[in-house]
PDB file of C-alpha atoms in Angstrom:
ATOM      1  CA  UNK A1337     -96.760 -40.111   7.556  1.00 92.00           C
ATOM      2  CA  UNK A1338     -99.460 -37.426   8.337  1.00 95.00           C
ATOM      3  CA  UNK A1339     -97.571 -35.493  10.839  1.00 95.00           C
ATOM      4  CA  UNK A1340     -94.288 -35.182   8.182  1.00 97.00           C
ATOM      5  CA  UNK A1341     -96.835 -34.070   5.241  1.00 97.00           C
ATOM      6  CA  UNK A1342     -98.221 -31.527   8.036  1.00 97.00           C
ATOM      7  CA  UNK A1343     -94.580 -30.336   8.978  1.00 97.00           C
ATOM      8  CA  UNK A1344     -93.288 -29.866   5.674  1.00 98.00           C
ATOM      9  CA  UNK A1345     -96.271 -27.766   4.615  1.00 98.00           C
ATOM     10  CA  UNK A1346     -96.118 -25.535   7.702  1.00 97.00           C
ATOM     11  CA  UNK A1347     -92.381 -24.907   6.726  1.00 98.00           C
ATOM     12  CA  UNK A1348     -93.622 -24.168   2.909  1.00 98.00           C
ATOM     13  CA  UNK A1349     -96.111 -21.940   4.765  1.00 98.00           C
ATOM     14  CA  UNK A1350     -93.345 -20.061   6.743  1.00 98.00           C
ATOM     15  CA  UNK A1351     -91.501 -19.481   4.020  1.00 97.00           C
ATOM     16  CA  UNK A1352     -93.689 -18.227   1.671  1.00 96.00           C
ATOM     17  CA  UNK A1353     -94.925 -15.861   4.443  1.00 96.00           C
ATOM     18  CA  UNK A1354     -90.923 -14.602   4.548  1.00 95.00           C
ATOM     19  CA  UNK A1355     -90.504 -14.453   0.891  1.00 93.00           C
ATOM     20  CA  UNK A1356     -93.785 -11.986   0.695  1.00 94.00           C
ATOM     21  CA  UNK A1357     -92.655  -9.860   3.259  1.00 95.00           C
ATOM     22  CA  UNK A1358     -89.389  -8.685   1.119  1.00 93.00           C
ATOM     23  CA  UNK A1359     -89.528  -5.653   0.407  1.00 93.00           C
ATOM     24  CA  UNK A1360     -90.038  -6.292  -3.331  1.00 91.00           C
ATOM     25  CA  UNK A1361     -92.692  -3.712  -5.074  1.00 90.00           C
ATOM     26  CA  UNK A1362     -94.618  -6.589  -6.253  1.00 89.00           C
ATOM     27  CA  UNK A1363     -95.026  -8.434  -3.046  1.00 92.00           C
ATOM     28  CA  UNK A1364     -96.667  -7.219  -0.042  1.00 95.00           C
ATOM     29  CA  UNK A1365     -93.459  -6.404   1.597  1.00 95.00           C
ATOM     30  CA  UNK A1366     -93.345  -3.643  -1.572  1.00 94.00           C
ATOM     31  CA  UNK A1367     -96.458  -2.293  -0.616  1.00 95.00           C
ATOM     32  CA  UNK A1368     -95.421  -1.818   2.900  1.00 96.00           C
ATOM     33  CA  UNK A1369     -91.966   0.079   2.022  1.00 95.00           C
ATOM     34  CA  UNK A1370     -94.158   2.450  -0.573  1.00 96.00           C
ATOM     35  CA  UNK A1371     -96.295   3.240   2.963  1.00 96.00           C
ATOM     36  CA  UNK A1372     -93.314   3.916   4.852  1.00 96.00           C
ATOM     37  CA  UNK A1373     -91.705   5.696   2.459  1.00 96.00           C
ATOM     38  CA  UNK A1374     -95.013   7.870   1.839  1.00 97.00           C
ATOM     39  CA  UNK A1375     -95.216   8.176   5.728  1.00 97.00           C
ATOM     40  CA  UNK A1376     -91.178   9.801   5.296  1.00 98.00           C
ATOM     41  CA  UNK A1377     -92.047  11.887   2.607  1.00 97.00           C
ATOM     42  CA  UNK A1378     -95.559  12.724   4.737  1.00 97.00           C
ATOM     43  CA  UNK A1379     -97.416  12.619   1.079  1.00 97.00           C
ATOM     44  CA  UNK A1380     -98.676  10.552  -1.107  1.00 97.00           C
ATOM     45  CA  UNK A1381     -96.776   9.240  -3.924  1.00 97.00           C
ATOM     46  CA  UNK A1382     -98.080   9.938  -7.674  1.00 97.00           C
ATOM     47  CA  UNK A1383     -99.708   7.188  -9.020  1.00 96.00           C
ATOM     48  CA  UNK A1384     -97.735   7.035 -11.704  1.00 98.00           C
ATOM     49  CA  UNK A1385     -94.445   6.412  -9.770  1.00 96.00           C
ATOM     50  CA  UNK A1386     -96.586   4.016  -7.916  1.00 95.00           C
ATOM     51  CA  UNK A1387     -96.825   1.916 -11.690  1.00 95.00           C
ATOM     52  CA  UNK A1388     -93.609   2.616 -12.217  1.00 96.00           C
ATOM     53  CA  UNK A1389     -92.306   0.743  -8.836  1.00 95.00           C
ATOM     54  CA  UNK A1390     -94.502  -2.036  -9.318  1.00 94.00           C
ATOM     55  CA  UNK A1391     -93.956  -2.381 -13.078  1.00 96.00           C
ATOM     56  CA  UNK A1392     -89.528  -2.740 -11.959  1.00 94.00           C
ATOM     57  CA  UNK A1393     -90.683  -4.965  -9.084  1.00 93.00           C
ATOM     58  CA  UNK A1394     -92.726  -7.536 -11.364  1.00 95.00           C
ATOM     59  CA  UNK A1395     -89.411  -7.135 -14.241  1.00 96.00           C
ATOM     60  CA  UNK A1396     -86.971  -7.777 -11.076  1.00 93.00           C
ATOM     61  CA  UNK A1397     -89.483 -10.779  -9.784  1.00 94.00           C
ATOM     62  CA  UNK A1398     -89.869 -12.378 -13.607  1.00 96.00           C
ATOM     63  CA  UNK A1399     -85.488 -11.993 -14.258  1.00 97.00           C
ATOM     64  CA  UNK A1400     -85.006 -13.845 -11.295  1.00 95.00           C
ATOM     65  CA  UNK A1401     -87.917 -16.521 -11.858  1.00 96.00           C
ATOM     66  CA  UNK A1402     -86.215 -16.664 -15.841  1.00 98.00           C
ATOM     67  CA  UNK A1403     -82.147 -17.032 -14.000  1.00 98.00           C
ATOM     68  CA  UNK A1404     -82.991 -19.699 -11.454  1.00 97.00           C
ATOM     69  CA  UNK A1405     -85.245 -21.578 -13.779  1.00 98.00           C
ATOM     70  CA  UNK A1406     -82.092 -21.037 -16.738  1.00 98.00           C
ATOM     71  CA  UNK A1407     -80.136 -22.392 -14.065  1.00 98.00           C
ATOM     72  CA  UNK A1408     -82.120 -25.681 -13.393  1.00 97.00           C
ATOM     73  CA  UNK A1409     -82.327 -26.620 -16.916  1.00 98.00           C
ATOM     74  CA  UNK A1410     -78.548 -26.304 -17.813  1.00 97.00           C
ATOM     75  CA  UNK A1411     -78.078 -28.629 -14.118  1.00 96.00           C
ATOM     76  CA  UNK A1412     -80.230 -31.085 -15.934  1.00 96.00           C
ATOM     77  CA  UNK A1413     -78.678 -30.796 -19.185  1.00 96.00           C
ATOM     78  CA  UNK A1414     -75.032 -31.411 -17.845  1.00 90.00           C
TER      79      UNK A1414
END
């Protein structure tokens, strides 16, 4: 019923909150390393290493989206 529909998306709510906290450049969890790792160095980092950690993050974030759907199609396929 209503309460299971309200469970489920609470877990889906949970999760997502977990996967966005990895520490992923992309994700917020990224953003919060490159301030920690800026509070380490005690400055700044340039902006264009900045691009260049977000620009691996979204590559690493799109391979794995491009694997695990690969993956999903070949289970159907068999």
């Amino acid at each position: 019923g209503f309460s299971t529909l309200l469970g489920l998306l609470a877990i889906i709510s949970v999760n997502l909150a977990f996967i966005n906290l990895l520490p992923i450049p992309a994700l917020d969890g990224g953003h919060i390393a490159i301030v920690l790792v800026e509070a380490a160095i005690r400055r700044p980092l340039s902006l264009r290493a900045r691009m260049a950690i977000q620009q691996l993050g979204v590559l690493l974030l799109l391979t794995l989206i491009a694997v695990i759907f690969y993956n999903d199609i070949m289970r159907i396929v068999r």
